[in-house]
Tab-separated table of C-alpha atoms in Angstrom:
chain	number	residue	atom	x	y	z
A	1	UNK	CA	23.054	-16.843	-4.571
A	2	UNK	CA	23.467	-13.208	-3.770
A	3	UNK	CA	22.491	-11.498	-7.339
A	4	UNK	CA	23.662	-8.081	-6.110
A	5	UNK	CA	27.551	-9.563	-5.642
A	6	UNK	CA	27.746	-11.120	-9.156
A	7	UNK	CA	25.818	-9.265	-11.641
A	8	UNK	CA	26.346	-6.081	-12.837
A	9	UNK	CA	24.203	-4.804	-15.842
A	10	UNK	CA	23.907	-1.369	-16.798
A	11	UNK	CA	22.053	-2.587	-19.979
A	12	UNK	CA	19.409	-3.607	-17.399
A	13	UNK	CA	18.568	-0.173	-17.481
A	14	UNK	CA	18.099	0.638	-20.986
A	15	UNK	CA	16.246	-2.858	-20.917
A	16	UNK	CA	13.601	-1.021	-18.357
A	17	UNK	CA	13.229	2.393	-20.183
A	18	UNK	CA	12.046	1.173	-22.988
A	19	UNK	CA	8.872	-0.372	-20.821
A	20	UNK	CA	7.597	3.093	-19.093
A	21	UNK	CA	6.118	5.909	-20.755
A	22	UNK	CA	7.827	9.396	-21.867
A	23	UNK	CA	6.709	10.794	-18.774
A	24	UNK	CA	8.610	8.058	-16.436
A	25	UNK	CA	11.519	7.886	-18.406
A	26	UNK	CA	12.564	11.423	-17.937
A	27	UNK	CA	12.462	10.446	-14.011
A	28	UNK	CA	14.290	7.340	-14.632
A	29	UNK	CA	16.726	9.731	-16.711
A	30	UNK	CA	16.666	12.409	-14.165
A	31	UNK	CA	17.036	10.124	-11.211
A	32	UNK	CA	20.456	8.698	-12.971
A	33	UNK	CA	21.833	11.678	-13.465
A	34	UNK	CA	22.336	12.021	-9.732
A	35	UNK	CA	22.804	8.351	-8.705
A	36	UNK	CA	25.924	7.314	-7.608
A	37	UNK	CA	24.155	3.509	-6.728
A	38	UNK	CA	21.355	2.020	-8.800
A	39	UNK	CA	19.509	-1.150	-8.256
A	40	UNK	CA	16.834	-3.125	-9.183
A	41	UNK	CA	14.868	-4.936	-7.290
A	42	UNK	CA	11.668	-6.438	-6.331
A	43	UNK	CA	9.607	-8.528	-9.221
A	44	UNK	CA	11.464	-7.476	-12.285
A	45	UNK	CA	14.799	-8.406	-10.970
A	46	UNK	CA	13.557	-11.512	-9.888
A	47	UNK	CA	11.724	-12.097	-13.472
A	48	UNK	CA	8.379	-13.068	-11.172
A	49	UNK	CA	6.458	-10.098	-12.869
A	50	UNK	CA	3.501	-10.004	-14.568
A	51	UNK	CA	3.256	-7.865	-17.482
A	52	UNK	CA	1.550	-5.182	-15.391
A	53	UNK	CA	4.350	-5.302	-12.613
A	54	UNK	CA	6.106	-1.927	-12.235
A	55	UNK	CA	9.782	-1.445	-11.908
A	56	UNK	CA	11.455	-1.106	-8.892
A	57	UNK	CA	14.620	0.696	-8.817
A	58	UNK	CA	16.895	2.149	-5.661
A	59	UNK	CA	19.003	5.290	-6.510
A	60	UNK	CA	21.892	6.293	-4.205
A	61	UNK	CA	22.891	9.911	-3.896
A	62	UNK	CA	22.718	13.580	-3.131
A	63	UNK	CA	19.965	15.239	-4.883
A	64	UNK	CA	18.063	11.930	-6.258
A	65	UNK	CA	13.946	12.494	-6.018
A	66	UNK	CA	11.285	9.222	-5.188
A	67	UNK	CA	9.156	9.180	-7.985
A	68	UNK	CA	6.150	6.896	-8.540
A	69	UNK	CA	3.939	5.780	-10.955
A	70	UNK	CA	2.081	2.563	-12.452
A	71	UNK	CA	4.982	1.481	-14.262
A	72	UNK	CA	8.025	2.528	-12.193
A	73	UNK	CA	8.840	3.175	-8.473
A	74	UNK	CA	11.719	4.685	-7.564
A	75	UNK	CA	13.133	4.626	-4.030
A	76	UNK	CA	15.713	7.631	-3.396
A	77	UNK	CA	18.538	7.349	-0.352
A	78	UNK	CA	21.333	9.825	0.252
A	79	UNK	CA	24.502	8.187	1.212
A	80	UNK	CA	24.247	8.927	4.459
A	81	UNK	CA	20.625	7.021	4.751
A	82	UNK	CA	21.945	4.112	3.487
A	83	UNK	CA	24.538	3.990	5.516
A	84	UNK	CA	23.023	4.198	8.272
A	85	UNK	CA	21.333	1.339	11.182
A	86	UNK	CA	17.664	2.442	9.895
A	87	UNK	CA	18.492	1.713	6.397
A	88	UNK	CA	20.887	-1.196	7.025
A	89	UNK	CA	18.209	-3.490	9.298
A	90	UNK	CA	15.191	-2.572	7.364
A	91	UNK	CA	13.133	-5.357	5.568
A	92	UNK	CA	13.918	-3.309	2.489
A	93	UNK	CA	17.691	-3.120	2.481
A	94	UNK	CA	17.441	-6.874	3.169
A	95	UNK	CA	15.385	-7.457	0.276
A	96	UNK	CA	17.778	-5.758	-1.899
A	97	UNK	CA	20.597	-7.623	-0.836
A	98	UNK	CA	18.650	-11.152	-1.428
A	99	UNK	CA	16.717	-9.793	-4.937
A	100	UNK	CA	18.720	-6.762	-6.345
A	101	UNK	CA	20.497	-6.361	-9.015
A	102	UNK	CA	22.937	-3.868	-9.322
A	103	UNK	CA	23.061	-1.783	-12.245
A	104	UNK	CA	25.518	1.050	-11.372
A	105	UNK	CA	28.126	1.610	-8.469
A	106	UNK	CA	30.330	-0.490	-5.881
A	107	UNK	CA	26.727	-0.330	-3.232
A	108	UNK	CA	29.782	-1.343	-0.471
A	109	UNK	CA	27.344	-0.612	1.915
A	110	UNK	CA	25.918	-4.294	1.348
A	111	UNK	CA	28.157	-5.782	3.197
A	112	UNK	CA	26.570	-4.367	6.320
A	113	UNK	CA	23.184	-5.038	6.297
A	114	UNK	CA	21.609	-7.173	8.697
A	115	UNK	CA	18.209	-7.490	9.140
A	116	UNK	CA	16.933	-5.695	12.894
A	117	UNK	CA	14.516	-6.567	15.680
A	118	UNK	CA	13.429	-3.387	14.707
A	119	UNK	CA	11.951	-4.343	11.510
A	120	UNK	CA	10.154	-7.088	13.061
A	121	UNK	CA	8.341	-4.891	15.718
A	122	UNK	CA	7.524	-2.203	12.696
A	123	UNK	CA	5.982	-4.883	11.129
A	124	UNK	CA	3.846	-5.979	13.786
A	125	UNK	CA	3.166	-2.782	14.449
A	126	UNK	CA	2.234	-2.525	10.974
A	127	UNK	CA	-0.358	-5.602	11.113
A	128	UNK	CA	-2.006	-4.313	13.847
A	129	UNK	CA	-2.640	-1.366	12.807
A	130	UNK	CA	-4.192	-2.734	9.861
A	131	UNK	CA	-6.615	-4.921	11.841
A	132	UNK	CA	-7.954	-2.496	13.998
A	133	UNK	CA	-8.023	0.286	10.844
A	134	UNK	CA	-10.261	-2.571	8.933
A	135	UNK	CA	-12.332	-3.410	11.764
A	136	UNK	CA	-13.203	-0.217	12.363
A	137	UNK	CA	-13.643	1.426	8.776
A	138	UNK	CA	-15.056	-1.985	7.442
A	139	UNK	CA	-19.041	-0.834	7.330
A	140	UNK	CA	-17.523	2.554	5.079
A	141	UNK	CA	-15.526	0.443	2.957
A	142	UNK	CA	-16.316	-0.931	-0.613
A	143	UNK	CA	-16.407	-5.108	-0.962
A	144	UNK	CA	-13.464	-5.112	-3.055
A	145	UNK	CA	-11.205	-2.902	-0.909
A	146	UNK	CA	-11.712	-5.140	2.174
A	147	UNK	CA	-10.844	-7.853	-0.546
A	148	UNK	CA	-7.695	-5.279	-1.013
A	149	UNK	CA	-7.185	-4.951	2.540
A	150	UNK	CA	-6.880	-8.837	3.584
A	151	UNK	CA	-5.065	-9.579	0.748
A	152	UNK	CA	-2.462	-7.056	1.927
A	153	UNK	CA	-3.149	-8.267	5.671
A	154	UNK	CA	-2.212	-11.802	4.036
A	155	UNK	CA	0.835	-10.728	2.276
A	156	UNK	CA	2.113	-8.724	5.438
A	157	UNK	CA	1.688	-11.544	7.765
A	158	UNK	CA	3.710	-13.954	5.304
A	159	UNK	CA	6.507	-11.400	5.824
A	160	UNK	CA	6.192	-11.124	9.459
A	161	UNK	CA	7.099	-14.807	9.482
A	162	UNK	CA	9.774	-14.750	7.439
A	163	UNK	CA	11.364	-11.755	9.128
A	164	UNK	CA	10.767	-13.899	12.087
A	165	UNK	CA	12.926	-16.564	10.607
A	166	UNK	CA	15.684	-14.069	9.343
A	167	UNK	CA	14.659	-14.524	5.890
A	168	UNK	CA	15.050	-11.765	3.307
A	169	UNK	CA	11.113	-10.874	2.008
A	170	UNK	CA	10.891	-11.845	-1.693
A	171	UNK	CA	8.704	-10.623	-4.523
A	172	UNK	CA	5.015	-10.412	-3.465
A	173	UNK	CA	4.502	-12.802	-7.140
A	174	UNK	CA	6.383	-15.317	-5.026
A	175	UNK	CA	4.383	-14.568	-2.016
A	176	UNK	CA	1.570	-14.996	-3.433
A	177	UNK	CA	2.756	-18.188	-5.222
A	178	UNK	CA	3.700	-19.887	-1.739
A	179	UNK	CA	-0.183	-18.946	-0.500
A	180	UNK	CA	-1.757	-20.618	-3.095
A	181	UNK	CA	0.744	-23.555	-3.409
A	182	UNK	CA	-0.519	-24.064	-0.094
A	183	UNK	CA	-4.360	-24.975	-1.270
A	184	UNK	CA	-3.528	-28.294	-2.222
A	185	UNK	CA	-0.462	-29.049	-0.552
A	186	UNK	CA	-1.209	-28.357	3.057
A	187	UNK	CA	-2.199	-25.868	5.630
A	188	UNK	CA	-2.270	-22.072	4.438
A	189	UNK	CA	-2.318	-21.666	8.262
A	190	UNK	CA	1.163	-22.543	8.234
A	191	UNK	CA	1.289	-18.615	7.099
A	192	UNK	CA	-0.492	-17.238	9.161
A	193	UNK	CA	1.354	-18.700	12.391
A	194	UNK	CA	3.432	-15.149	12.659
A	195	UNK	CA	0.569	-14.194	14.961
A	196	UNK	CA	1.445	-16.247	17.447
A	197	UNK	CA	4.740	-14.627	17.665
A	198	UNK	CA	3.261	-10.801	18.076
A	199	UNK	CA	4.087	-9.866	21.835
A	200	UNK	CA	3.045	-5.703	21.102
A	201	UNK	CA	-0.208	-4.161	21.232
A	202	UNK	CA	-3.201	-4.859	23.613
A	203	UNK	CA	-4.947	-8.016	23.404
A	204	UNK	CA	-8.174	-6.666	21.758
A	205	UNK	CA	-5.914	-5.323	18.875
A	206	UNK	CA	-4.540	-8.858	18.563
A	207	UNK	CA	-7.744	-10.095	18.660
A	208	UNK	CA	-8.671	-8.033	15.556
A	209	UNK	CA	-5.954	-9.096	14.250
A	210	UNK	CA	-6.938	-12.687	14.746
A	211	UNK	CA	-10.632	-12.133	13.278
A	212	UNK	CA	-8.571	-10.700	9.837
A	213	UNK	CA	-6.502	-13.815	9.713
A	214	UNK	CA	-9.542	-16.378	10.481
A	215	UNK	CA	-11.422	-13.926	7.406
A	216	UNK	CA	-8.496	-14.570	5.151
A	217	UNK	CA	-9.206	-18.151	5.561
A	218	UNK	CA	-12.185	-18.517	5.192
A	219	UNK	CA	-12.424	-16.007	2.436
A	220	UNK	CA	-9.545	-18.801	0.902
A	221	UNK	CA	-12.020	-21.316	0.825
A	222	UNK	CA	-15.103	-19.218	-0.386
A	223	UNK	CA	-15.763	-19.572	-4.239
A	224	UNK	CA	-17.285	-16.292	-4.018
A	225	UNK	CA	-14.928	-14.206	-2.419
A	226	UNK	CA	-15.858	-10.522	-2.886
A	227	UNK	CA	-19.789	-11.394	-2.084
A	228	UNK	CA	-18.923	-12.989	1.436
A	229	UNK	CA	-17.268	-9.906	2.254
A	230	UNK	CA	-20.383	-7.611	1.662
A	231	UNK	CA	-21.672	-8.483	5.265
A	232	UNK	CA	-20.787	-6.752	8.227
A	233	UNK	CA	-17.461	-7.465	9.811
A	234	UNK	CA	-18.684	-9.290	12.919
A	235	UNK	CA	-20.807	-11.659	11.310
A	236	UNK	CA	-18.394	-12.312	8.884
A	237	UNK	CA	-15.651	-13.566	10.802
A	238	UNK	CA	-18.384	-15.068	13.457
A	239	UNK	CA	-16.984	-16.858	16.821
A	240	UNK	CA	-13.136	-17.507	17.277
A	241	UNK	CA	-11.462	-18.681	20.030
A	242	UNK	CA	-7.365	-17.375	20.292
A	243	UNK	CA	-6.237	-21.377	19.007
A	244	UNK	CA	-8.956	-21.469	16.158
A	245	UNK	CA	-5.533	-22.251	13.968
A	246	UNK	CA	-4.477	-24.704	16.334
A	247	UNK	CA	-1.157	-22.580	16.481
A	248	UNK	CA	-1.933	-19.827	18.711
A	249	UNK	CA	-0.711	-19.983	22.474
A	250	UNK	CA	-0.605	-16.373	23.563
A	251	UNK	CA	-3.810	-14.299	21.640
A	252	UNK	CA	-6.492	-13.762	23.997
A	253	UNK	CA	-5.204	-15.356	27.171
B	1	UNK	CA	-40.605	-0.368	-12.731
B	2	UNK	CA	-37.670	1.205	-14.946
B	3	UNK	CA	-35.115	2.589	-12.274
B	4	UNK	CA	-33.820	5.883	-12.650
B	5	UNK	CA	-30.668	6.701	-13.586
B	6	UNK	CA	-28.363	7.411	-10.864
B	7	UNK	CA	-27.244	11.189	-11.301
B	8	UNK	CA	-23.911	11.747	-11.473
B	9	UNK	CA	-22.303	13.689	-7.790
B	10	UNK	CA	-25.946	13.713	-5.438
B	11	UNK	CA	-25.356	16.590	-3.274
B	12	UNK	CA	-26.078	14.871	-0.867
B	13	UNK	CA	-23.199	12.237	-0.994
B	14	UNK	CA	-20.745	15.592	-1.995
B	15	UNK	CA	-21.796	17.166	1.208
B	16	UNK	CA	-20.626	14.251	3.533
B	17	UNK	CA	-17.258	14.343	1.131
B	18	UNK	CA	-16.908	17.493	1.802
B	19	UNK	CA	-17.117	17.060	5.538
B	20	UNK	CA	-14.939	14.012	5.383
B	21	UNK	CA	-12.285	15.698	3.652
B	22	UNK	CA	-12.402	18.291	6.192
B	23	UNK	CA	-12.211	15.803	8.711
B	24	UNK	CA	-9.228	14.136	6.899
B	25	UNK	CA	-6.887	17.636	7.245
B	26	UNK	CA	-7.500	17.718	10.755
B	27	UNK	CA	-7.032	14.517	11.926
B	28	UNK	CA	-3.428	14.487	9.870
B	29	UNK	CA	-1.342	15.316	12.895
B	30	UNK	CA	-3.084	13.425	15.368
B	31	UNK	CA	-3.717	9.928	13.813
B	32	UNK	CA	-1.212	7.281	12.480
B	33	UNK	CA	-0.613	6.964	8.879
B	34	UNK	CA	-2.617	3.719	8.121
B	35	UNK	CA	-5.370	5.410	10.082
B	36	UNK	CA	-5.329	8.033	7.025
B	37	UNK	CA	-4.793	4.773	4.452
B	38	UNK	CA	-8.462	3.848	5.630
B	39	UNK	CA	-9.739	7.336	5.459
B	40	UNK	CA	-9.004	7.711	1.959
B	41	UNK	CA	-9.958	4.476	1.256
B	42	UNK	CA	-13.748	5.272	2.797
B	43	UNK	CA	-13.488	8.184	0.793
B	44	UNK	CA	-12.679	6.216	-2.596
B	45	UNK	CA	-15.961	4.396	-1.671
B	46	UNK	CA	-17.793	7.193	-0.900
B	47	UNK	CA	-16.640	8.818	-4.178
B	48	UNK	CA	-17.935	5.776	-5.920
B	49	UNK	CA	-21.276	5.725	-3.685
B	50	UNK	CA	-21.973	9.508	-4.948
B	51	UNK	CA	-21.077	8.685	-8.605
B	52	UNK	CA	-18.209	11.052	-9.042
B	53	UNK	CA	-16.069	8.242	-9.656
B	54	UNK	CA	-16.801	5.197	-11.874
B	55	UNK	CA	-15.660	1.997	-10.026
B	56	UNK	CA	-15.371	0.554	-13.833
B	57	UNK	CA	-12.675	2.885	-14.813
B	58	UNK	CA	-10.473	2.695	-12.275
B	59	UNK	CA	-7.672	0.462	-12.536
B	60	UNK	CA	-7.315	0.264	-8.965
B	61	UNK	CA	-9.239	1.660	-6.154
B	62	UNK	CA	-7.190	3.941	-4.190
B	63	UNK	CA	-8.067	7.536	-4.100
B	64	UNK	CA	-5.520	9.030	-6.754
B	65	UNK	CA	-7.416	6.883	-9.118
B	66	UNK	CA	-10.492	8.057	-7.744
B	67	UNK	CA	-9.382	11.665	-8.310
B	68	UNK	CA	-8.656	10.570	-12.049
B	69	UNK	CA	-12.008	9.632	-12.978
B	70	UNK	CA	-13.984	12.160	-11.286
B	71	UNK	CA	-17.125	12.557	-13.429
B	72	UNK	CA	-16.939	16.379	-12.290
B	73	UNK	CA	-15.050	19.890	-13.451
B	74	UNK	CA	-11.622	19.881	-11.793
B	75	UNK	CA	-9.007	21.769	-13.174
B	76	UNK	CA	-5.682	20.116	-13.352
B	77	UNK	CA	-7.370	17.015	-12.334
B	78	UNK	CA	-3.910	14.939	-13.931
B	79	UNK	CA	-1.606	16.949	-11.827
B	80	UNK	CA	-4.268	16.220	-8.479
B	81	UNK	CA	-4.557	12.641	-8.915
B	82	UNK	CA	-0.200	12.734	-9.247
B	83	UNK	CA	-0.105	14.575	-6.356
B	84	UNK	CA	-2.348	11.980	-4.713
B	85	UNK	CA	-0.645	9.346	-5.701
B	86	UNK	CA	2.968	11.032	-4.293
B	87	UNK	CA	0.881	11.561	-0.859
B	88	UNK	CA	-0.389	7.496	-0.753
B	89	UNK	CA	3.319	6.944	-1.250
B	90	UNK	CA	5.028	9.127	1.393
B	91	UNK	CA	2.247	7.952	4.002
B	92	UNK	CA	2.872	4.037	2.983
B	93	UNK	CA	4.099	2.502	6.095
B	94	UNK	CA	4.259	-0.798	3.923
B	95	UNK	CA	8.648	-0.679	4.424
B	96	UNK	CA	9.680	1.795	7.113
B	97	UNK	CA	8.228	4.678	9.080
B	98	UNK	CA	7.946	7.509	7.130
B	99	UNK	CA	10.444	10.213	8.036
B	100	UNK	CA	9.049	13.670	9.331
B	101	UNK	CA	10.040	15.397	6.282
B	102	UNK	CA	8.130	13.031	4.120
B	103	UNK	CA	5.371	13.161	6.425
B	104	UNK	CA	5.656	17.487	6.509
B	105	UNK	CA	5.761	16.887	2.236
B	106	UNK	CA	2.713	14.761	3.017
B	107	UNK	CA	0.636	16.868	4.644
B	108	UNK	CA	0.916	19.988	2.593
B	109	UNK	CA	-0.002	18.031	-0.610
B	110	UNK	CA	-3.175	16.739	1.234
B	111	UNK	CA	-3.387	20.575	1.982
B	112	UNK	CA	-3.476	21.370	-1.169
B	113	UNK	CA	-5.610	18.582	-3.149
B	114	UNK	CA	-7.861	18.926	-0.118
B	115	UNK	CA	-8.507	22.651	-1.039
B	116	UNK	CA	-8.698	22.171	-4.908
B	117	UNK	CA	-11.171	19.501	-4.065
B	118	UNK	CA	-13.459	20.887	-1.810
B	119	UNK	CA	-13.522	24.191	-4.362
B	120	UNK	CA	-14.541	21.730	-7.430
B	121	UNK	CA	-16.961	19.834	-5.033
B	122	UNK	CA	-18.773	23.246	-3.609
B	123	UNK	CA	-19.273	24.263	-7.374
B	124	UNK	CA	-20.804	21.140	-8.273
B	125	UNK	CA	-23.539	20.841	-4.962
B	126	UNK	CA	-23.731	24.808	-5.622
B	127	UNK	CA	-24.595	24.263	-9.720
B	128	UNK	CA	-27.003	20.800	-8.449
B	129	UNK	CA	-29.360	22.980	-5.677
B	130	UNK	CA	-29.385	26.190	-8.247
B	131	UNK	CA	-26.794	27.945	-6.081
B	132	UNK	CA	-23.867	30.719	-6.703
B	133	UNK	CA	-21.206	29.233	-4.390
């Protein structure tokens, strides 16, 4: 079902304000004053939100500012953005069209978006860059933001995968969902096989990369999670050879 | 043996702030923007190493929030840690490069919450080692 080409709700809205502070709302307010688009997206729209989830809302048009807080995050696109190749094949857009509701305007520009190689490769890009910024700032960083840090390594290699597969990125409550499903019902590896598919970056960067996903792992299985991570990085993730997984053909070789 | 209270903001842990945050200006145009993800993160750590931020008050530990609960005199100190937070936002990578004009935004708010900083931090190590910064 594509929620953006049935429902239209401008209640939605009003629905929303009354969950953010005074301070938010006068964004919100401010931001639809100048939209000619309006969507909402990402864990709200999908009702996969926790009580703590903030509200994600795209505004089309001229003078519309990005705003962000605990509670709401609004993305801001001029017309011309969104109509263009960047906009239209970017993981976002996709998103959007899969999740999104629309709350306010015809958003014809849906029609066009296809998801591009280009998204992939930023998000490999991405992932590596995240390996080698971990490996090398792990000794300065506290236990629970290298807990932070593979859970978001986790999360972005899910959506590598999917990309991979064409698939529009859904909620992170429903990526997260899928990992743990995965405990009992079979290999959480199964996730992490996106690696296998990065052809960028050197091979030591893919090797970091590698190390991260064998830490996510066995951080999985650890009952005490944040205390295996106070150890050095190295000794943490220990030996690993590029099919560790069983999945890997390319890493290393 | 009782152990003493940690003080709160050791000099010694605001001096090697103060050098990091140095260090954080100038490596703006030269580094990738996850490369300055991790060097705020190390500095929300460090922040929490010195005691100028309690880890127990934060909600979550990114450097706006940090900035938030800074156990130190900074004026504005709301308006910083907003500006923070609209600087960890325009430097996310997490959907799409960020443009050049968000990254030009980005760099003069870390411009400017780098300066207000480092003035709040130099009073503090001034006022600890009986200084007039």
């Amino acid at each position: 079902m594509t929620r953006t080409s049935t429902t239209r709700n401008s209640d939605l809205l009003a629905g929303f304000a009354c969950l953010l502070s005074p301070k938010d709302r006068e964004a919100l307010n401010d931001a639809l004053t100048h939209a000619e688009d309006v969507i909402v997206f990402g864990s709200r729209a999908a009702e996969v939100n926790s009580k703590a989830s903030d509200v994600d809302i795209l505004c089309v048009g001229e003078s519309v500012r990005r705003y962000k807080s605990d509670q709401l995050d609004l993305v801001a696109r001029t017309p011309n953005e969104i109509a263009g190749a960047k906009w239209l094949g970017s993981e976002l857009a996709n998103h959007v069209l899969a999740y999104g509701i629309v709350a306010r305007g015809a958003s014809q520009w849906r029609d066009d978006i296809r998801l591009a190689e280009a998204a992939i490769i930023h998000k490999e890009s991405r992932l590596l860059a995240l390996a080698d910024g971990l490996w090398t700032y792990w000794d300065r960083l506290h236990p629970e933001i290298r807990k932070q840090y593979l859970t978001t390594i986790r999360r972005e290699l899910q959506r590598l995968q999917l990309l991979g597969d064409n698939i529009a990125v859904p909620p992170t409550p429903l990526l997260d969902r899928s990992w743990e499903k995965k405990i009992g019902a079979g290999p959480a590896e199964v996730w992490l096989t996106g690696i296998g598919r990065i052809r960028t970056g050197s091979m030591a960067t893919r090797e970091r990369l590698l190390r991260t996903a064998d830490l996510i792992l066995r951080n999985r299985r650890n009952t005490s999670p944040i205390a295996s991570l106070d150890v050095s990085f190295s000794s943490a993730t220990g030996p690993i050879t590029s099919d560790s997984f069983g999945i890997f053909g390319g890493v290393g070789n | 043996m009782r152990g003493r209270k940690k003080q709160s903001g050791d000099s010694g842990g605001i001096s090697a702030i103060l050098a990091e945050l140095k260090l954080l200006l100038e490596a703006f145009d030269d580094e990738e923007t996850t490369e300055i993800e991790f060097r705020l993160a190390g500095l929300t750590t460090m922040f929490i190493k010195a005691g100028l931020s309690s880890q127990k008050r934060m909600t979550r530990l990114k450097f706006h929030a940090a900035i938030q609960v800074m156990t130190v005199k900074v004026p504005n100190r709301g308006e910083l840690s907003d500006e923070m937070r609209t600087f960890e936002d325009l430097v996310n990578s997490y959907g799409d490069e960020p443009s050049a004009e968000d990254l030009a935004e980005a760099k003069e708010i870390l411009a400017s919450v780098v300066g207000q900083l480092t003035a709040a931090l130099h009073q503090t190590a001034g006022k600890q080692l009986g200084l007039n910064l």
